[in-house]
Tab-separated table of C-alpha atoms (C1' of nucleotides) in Angstrom:
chain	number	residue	atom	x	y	z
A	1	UNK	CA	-34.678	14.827	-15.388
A	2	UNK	CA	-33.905	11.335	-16.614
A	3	UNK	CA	-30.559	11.086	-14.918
A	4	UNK	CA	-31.392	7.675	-14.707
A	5	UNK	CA	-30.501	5.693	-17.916
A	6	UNK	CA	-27.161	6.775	-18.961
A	7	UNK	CA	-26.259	5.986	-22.688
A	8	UNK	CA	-26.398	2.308	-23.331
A	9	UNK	CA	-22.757	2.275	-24.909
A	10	UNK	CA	-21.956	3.807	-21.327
A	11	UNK	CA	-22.559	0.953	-18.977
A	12	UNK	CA	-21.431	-1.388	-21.582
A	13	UNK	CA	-18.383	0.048	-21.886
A	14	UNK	CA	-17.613	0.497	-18.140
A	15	UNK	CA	-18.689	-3.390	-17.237
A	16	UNK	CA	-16.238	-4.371	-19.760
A	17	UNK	CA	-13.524	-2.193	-18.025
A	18	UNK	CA	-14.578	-3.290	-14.846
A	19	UNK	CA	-14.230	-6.971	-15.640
A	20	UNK	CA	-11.068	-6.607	-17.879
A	21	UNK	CA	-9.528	-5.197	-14.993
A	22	UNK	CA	-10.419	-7.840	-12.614
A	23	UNK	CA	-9.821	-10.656	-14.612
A	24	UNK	CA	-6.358	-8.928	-15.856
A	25	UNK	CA	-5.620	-8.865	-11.933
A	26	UNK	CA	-6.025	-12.538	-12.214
A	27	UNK	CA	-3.665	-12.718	-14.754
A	28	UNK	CA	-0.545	-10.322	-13.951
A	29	UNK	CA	-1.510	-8.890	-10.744
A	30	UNK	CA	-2.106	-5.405	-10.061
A	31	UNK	CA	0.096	-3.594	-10.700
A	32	UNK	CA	1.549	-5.219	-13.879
A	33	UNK	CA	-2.325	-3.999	-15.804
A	34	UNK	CA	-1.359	-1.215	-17.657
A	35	UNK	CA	-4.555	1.242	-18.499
A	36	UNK	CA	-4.000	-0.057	-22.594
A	37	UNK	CA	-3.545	-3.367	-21.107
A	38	UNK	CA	-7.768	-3.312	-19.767
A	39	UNK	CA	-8.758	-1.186	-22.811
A	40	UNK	CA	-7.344	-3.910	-25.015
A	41	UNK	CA	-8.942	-6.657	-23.186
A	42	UNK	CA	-12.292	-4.656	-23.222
A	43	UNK	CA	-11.915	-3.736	-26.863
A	44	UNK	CA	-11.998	-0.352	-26.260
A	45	UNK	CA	-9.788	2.745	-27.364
A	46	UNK	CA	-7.180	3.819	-24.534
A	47	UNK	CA	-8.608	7.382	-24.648
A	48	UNK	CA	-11.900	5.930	-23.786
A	49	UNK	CA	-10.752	4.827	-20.647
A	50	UNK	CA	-10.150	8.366	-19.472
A	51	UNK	CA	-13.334	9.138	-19.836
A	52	UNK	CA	-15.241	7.678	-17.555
A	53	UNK	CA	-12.560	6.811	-14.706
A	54	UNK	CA	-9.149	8.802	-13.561
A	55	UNK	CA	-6.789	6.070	-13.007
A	56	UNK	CA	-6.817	2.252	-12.221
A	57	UNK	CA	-7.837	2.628	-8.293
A	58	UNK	CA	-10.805	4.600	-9.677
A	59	UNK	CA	-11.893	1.859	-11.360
A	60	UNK	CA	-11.086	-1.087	-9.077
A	61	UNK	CA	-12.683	0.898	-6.599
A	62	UNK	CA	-15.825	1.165	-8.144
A	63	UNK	CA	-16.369	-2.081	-8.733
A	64	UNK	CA	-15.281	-3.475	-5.289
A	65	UNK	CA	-18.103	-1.128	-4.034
A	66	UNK	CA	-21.059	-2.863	-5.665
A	67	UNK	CA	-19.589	-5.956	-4.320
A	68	UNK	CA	-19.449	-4.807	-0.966
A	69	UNK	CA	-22.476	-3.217	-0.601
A	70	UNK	CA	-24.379	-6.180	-2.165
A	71	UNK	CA	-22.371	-8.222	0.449
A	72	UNK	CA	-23.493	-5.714	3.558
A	73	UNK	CA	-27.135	-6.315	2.406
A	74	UNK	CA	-26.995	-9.699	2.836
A	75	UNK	CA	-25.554	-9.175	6.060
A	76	UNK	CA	-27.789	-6.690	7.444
A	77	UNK	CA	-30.954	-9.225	6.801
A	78	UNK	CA	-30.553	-10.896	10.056
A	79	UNK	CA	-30.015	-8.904	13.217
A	80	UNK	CA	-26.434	-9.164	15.542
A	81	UNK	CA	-28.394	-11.703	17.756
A	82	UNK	CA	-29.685	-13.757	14.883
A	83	UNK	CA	-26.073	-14.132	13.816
A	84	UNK	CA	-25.004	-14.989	17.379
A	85	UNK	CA	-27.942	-17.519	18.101
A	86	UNK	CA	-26.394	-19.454	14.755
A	87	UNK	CA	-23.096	-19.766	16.397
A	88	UNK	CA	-21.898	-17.648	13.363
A	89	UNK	CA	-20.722	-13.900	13.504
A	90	UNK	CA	-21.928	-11.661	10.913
A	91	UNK	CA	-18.773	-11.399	9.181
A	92	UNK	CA	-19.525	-15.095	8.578
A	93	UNK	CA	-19.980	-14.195	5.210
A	94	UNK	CA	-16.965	-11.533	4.702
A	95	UNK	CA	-14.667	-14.783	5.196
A	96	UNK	CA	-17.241	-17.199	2.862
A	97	UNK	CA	-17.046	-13.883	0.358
A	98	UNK	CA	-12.975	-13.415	0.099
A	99	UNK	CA	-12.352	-17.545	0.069
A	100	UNK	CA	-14.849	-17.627	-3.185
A	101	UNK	CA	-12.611	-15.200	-4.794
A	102	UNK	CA	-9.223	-16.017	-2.971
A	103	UNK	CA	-6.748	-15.134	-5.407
A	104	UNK	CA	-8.159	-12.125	-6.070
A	105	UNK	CA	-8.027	-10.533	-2.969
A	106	UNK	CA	-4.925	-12.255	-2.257
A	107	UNK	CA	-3.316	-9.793	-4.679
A	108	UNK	CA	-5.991	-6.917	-3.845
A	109	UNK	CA	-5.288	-6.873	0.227
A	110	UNK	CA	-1.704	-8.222	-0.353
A	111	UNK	CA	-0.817	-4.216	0.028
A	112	UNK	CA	1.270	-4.459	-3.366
A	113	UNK	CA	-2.319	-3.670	-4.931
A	114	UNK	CA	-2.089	0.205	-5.567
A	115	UNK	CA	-1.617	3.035	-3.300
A	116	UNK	CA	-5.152	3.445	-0.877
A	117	UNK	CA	-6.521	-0.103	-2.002
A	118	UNK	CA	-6.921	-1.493	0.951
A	119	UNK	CA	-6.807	1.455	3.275
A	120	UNK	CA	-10.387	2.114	1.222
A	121	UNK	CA	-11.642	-1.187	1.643
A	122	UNK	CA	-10.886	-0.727	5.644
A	123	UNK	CA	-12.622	2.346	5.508
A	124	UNK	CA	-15.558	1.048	3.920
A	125	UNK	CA	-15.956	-1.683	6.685
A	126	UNK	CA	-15.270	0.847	10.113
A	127	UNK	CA	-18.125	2.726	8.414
A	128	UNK	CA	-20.242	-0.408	7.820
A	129	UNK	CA	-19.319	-1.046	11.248
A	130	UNK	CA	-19.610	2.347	12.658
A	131	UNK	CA	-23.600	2.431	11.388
A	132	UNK	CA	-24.154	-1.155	12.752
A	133	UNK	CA	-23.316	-0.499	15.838
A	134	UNK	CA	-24.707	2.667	16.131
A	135	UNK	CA	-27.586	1.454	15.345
A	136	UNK	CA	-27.304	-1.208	17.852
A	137	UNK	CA	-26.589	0.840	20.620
A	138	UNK	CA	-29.228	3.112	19.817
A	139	UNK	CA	-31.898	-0.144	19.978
A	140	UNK	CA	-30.644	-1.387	23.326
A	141	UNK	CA	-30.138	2.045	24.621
A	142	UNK	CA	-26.842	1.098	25.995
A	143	UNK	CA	-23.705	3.728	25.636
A	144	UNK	CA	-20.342	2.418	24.343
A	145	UNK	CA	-17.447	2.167	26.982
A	146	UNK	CA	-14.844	3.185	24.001
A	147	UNK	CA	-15.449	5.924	21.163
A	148	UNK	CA	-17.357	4.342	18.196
A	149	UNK	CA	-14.338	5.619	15.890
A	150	UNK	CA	-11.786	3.725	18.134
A	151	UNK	CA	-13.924	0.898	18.014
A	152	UNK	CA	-15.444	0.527	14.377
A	153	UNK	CA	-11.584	1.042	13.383
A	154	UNK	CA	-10.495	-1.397	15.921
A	155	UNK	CA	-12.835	-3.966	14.481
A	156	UNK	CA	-12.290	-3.318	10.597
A	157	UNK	CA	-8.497	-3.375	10.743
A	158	UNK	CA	-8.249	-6.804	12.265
A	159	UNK	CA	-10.824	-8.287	10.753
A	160	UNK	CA	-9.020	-7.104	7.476
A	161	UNK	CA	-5.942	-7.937	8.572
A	162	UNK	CA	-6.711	-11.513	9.863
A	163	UNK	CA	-8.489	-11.985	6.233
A	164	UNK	CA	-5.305	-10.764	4.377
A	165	UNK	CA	-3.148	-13.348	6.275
A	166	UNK	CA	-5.142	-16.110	5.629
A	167	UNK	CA	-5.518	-15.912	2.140
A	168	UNK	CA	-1.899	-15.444	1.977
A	169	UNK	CA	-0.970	-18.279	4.409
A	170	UNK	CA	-3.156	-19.776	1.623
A	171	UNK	CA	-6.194	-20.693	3.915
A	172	UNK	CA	-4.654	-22.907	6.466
A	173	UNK	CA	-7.679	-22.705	8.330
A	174	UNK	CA	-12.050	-23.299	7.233
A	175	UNK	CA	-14.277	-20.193	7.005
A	176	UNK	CA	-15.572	-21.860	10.592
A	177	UNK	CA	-12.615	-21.827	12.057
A	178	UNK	CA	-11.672	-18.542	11.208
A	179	UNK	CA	-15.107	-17.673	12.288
A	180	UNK	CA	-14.526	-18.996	15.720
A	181	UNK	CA	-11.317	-17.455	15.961
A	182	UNK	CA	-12.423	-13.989	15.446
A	183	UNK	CA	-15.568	-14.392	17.707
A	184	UNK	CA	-13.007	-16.081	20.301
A	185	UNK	CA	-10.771	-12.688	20.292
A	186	UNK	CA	-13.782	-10.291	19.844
A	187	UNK	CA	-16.032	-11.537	22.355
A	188	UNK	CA	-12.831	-12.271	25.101
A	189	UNK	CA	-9.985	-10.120	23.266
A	190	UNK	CA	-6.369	-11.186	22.982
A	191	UNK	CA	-5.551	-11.659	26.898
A	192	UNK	CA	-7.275	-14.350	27.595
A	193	UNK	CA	-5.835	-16.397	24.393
A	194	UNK	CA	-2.751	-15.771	25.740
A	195	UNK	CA	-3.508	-17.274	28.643
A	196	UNK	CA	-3.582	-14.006	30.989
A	197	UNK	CA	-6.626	-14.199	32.805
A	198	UNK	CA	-7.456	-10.549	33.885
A	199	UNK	CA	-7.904	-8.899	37.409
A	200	UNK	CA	-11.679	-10.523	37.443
A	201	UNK	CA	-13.059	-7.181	35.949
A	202	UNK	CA	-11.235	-4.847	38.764
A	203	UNK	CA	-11.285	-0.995	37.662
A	204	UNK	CA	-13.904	-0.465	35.101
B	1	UNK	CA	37.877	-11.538	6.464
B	2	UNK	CA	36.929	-8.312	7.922
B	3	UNK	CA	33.563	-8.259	6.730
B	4	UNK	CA	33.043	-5.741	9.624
B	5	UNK	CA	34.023	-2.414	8.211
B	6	UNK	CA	31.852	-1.547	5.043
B	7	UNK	CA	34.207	1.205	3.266
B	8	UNK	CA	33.498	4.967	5.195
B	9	UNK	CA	31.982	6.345	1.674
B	10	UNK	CA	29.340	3.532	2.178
B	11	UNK	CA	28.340	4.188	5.324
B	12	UNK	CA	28.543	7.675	4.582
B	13	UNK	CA	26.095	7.205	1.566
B	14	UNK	CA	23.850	4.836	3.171
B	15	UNK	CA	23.287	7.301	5.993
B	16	UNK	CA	22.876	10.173	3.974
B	17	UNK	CA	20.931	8.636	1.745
B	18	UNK	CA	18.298	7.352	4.473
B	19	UNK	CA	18.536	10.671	6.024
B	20	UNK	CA	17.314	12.304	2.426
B	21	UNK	CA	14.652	9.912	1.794
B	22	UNK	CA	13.187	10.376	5.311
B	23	UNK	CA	13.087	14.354	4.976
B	24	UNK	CA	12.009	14.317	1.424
B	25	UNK	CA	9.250	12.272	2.805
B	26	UNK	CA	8.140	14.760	4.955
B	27	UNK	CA	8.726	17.230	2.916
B	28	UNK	CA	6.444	15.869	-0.455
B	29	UNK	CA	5.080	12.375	0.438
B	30	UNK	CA	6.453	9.140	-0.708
B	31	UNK	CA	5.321	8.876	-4.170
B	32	UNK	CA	6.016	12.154	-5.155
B	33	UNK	CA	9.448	11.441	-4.202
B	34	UNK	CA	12.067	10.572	-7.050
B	35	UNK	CA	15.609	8.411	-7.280
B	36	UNK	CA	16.880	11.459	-8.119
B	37	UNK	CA	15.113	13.291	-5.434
B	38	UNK	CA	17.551	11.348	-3.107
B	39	UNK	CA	20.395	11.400	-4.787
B	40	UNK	CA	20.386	15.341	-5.299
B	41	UNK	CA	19.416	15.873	-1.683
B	42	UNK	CA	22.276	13.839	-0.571
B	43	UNK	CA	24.697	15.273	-2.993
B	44	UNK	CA	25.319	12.005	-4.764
B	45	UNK	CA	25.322	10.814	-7.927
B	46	UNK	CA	21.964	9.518	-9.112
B	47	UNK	CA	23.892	6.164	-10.386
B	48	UNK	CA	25.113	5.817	-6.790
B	49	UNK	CA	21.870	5.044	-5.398
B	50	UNK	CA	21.276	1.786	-7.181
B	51	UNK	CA	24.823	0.709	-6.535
B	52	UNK	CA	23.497	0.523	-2.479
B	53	UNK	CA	19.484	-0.378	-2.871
B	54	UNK	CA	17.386	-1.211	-5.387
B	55	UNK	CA	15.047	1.023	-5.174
B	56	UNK	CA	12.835	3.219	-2.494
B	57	UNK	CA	11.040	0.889	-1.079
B	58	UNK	CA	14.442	-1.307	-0.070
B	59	UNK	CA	16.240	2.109	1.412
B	60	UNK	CA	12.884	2.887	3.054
B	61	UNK	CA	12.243	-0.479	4.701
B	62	UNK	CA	15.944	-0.767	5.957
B	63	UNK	CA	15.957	2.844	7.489
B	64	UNK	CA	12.963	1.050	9.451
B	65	UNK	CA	13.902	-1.801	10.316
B	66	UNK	CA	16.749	-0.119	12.206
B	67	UNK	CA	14.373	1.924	14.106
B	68	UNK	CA	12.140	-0.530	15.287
B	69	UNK	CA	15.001	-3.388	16.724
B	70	UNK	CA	15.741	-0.118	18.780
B	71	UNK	CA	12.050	0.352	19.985
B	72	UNK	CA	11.553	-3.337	20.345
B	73	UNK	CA	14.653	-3.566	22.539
B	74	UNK	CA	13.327	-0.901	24.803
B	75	UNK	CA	10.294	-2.318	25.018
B	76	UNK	CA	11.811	-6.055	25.795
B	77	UNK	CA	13.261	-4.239	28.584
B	78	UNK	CA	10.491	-4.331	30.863
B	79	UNK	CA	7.981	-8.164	30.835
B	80	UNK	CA	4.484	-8.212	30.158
B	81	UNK	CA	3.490	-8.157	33.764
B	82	UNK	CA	5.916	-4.935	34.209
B	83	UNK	CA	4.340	-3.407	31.912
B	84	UNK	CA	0.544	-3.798	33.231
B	85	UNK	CA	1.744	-3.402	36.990
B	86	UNK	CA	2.347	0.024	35.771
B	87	UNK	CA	-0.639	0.253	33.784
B	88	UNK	CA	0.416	0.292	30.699
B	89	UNK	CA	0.611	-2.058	27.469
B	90	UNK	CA	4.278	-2.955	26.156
B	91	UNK	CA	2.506	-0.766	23.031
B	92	UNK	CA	2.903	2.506	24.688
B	93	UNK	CA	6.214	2.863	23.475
B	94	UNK	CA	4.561	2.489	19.988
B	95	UNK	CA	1.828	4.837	20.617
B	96	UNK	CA	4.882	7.517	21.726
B	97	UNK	CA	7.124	7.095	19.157
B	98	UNK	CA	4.504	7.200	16.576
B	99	UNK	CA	3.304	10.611	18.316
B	100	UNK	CA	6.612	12.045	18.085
B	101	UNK	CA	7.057	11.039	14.219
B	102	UNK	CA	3.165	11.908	13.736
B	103	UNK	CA	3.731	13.255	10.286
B	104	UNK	CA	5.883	10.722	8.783
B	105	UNK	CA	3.977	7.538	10.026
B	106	UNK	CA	1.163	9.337	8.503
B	107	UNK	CA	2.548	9.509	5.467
B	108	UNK	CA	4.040	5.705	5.203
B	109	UNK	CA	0.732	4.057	6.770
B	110	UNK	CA	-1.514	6.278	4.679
B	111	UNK	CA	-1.290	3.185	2.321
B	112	UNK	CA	-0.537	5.462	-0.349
B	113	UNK	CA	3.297	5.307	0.634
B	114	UNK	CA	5.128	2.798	-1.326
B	115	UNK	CA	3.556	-0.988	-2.349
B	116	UNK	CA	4.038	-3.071	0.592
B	117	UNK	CA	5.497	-0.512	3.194
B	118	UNK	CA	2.386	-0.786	5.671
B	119	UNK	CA	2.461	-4.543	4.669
B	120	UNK	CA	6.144	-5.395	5.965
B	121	UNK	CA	5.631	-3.057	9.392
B	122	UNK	CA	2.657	-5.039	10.364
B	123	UNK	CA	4.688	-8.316	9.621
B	124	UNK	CA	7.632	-7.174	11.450
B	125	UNK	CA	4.977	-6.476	14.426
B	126	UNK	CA	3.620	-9.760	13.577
B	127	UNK	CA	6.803	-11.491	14.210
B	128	UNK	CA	8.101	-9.787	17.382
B	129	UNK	CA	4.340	-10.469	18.811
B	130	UNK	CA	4.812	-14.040	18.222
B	131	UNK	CA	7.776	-14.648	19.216
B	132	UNK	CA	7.124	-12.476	22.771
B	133	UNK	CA	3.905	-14.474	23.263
B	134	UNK	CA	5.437	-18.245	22.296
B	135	UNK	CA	8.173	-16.832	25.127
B	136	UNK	CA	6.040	-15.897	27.976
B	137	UNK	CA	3.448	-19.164	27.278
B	138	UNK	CA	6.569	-20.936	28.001
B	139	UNK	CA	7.375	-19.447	31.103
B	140	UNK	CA	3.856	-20.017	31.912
B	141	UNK	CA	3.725	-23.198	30.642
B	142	UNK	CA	-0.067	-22.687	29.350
B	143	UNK	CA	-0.812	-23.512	25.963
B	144	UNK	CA	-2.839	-21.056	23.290
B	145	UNK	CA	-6.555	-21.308	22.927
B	146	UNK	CA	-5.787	-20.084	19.653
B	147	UNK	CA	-3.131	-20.356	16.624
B	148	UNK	CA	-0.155	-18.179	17.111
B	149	UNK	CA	-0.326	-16.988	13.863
B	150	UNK	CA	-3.593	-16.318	14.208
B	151	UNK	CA	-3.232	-14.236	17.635
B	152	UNK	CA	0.168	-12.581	16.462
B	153	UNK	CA	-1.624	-11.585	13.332
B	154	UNK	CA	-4.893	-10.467	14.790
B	155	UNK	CA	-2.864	-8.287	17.708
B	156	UNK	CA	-0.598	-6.725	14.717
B	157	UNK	CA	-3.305	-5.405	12.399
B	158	UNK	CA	-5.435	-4.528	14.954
B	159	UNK	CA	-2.832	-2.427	16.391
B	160	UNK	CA	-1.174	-0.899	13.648
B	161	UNK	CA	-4.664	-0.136	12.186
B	162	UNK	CA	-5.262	1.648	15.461
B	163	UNK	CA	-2.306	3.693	15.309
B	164	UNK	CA	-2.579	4.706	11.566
B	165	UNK	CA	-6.354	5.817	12.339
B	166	UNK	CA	-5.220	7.973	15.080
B	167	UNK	CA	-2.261	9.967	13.404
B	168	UNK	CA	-4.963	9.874	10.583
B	169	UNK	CA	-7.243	11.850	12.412
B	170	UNK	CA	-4.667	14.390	13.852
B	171	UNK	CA	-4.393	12.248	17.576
B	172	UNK	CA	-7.561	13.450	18.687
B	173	UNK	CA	-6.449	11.415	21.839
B	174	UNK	CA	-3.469	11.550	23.974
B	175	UNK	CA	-1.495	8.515	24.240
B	176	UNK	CA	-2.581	7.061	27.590
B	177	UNK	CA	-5.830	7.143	25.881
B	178	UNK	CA	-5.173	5.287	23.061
B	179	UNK	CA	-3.069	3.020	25.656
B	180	UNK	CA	-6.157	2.750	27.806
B	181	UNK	CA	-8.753	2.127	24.673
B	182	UNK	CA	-6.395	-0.708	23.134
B	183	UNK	CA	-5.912	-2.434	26.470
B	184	UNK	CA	-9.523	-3.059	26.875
B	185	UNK	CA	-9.664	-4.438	24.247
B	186	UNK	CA	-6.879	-6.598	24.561
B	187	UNK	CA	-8.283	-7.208	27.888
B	188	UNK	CA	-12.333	-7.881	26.902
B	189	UNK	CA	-12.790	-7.948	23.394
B	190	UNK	CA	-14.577	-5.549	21.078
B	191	UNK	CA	-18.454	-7.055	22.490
B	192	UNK	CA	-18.075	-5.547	26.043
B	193	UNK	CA	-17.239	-2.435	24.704
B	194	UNK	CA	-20.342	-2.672	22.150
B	195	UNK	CA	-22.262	-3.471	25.583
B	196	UNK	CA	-23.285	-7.125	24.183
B	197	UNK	CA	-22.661	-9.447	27.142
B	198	UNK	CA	-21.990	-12.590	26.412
B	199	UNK	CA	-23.570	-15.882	27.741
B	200	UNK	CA	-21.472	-15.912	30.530
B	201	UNK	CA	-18.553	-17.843	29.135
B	202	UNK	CA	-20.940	-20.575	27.534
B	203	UNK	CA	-19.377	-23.182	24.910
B	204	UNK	CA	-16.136	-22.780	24.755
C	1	DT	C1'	53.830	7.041	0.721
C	2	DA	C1'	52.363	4.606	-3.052
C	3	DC	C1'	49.486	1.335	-5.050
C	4	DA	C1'	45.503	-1.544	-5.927
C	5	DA	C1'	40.808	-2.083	-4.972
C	6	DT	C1'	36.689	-0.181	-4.158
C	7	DT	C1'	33.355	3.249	-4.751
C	8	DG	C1'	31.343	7.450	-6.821
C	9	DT	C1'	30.293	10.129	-11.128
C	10	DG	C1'	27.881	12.015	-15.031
C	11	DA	C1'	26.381	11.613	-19.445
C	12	DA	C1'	23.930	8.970	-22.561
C	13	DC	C1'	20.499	5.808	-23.831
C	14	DA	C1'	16.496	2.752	-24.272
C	15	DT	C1'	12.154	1.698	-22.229
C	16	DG	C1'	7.532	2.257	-21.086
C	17	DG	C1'	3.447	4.115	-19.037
C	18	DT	C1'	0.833	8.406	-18.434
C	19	DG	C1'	-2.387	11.783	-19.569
C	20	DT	C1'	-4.080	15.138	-23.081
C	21	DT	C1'	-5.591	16.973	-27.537
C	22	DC	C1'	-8.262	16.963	-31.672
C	23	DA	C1'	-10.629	15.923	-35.746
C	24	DT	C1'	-13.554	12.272	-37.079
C	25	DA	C1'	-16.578	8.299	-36.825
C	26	DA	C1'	-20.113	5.683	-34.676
C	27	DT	C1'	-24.142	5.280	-32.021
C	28	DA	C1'	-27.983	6.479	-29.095
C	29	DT	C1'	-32.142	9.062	-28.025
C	30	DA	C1'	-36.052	11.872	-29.049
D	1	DT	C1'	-34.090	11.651	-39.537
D	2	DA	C1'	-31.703	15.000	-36.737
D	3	DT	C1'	-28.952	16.172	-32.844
D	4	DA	C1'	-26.396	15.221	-28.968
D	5	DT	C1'	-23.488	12.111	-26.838
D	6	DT	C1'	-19.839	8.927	-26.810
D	7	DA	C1'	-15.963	6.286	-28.838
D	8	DT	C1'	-11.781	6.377	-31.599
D	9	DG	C1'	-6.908	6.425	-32.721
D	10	DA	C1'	-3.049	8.822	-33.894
D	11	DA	C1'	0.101	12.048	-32.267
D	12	DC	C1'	2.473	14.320	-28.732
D	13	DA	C1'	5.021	15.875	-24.569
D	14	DC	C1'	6.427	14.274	-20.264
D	15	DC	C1'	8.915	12.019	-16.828
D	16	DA	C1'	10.860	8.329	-13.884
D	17	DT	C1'	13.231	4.121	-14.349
D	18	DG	C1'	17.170	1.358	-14.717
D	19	DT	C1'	21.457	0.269	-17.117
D	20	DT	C1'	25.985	1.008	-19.287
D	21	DC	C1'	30.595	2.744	-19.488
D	22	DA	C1'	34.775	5.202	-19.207
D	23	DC	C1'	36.825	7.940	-15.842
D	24	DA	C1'	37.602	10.240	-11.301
D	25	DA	C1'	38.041	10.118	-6.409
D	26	DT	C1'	38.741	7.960	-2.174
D	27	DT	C1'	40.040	4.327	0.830
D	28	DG	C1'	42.573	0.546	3.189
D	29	DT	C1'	46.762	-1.484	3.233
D	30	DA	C1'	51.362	-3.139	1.982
DNA sequence: TACAATTGTGAACATGGTGTTCATAATATA
DNA sequence: TATATTATGAACACCATGTTCACAATTGTA
């Protein structure tokens, strides 16, 4: 019935393994943190550690999730257009988000950060951006020229990807200029960066 | 001198080592596969096997890189404008060789195979993208509208995120499909396929 | 063919993290 | 205060890693 409050010493015990590990991350990278390593920075007895969380991506993956879904809130509070009439795209904050806590990702996304790290993360934005636009397409009753898996995967992958290099080209570029860029390649695409200027629209 | 001819036993163990390591993949994943894994496949010495790489990930990335200068060469064989007379990307040959090695690119760009595996593939696509693009805008003597690291980047992770989704989800496409899907967005951006038209060309 | 250099071998060893068990202590909740 | 839950720490078995070393096998070449 009350499901709700678990035991006090729990959620102590996993915050302080959740921010031992991060701020251990700082300190060694990934995957130098042992499991005693966290344990010892949380005060906490190794064995403890086992039970509340399987392994290290367990963990790390937990907390990244209240991050990100505190993050897709904040998003979600002003509509696609909204975003679009402030000459900002809504993944404004996504970029504001991993230059606050640069290193960190730097090592998270940097693919030397255990096995699925940032495959998960990816996944976790296609399906943020598989519901968005969903729900988008539903409101303007329009019907997508591409399947919303193709697409939501499409857009998660290089918006990860473009994040990941920039932290670790250690941001050449402002969050508004990598703003711009990304609205520049998803609202034109790649072609017409290049300089190809398409068939005016031929064979849709 | 004759730097040329590596000893035959080292080609013979570099070859049959690669050859183990690929199979073994295959055959358990890339974690689950051990030094000695290798080294007993290939009928060698476990010793051996650090006397040629230093460890999986190095044996791994070279079998690779071999690979791809091949596919990158074939593709180089045909320009840009070749390749879309015909209607196809210069990718297809990616999206084909990646069907006929389905299972083993599914295992390496799960993100669960090795550290930085899916890391270094999408900055060896990085790098051939950049330099094909700095190329042809010399032909063309047009300049970028956008960074080149930024485009080669964007174009890299976009389509090796593409490609790992789709062997992911057991090709539930054929490859002139996928072809077709990644050209229009190459072509228009992810917002016309959404069905968000933008203000005619406004600011830019 | 014989010889010197290179390469492969296998056993042995130290290292270090993992994950589990269990009896006991500490702490929370009712 | 009583009972259930959670934390503890020591002990243990396990396994892959990476290195060393003396010796064997093979190779390229004189």
């Amino acid at each position: 019935m009350n499901q709700r409050k678990p035991d006090r010493r729990v959620q102590r015990t996993r915050r302080q393994l959740q921010e031992s590990l991060t701020s251990l991350i700082l300190a060694k990278g990934y995957d130098a943190v042992t499991i005693e390593d966290i344990t010892e920075q949380a005060n906490l007895g190794r064995t403890t550690f086992y039970l509340h969380y399987k392994d290290k991506e367990e963990l790390l993956m937990q907390s990244l999730e209240a991050v990100f879904d505190d993050l897709v809130a904040q998003i979600q509070q002003r509509s696609i257009d909204d975003w679009v009439a402030h000459g900002q795209g809504p993944w404004t904050l996504a970029f504001e988000h991993a230059a606050e806590n640069a290193r960190f990702y730097q090592i998270i996304l940097s693919g030397q950060g255990g096995d699925g790290i940032k495959r998960r993360v990816q996944n976790y934005i296609a399906a943020t951006a598989k519901t968005t636009i969903t729900r988008r397409a539903e409101e303007l009753g329009a019907s997508l020229s591409l399947p919303i898996e193709v697409l939501s995967n499409y857009i998660a992958s290089s918006l990860l990807g473009l994040i990941a290099w920039w932290l670790e080209s250690e941001q050449t570029y402002t969050v508004a200029q990598m703003d711009d860029f990304f609205r520049q390649l998803t609202m034109h695409g790649t072609a017409r960066a290049i300089g190809f200027v398409p068939l005016t629209g031929g064979e849709d």
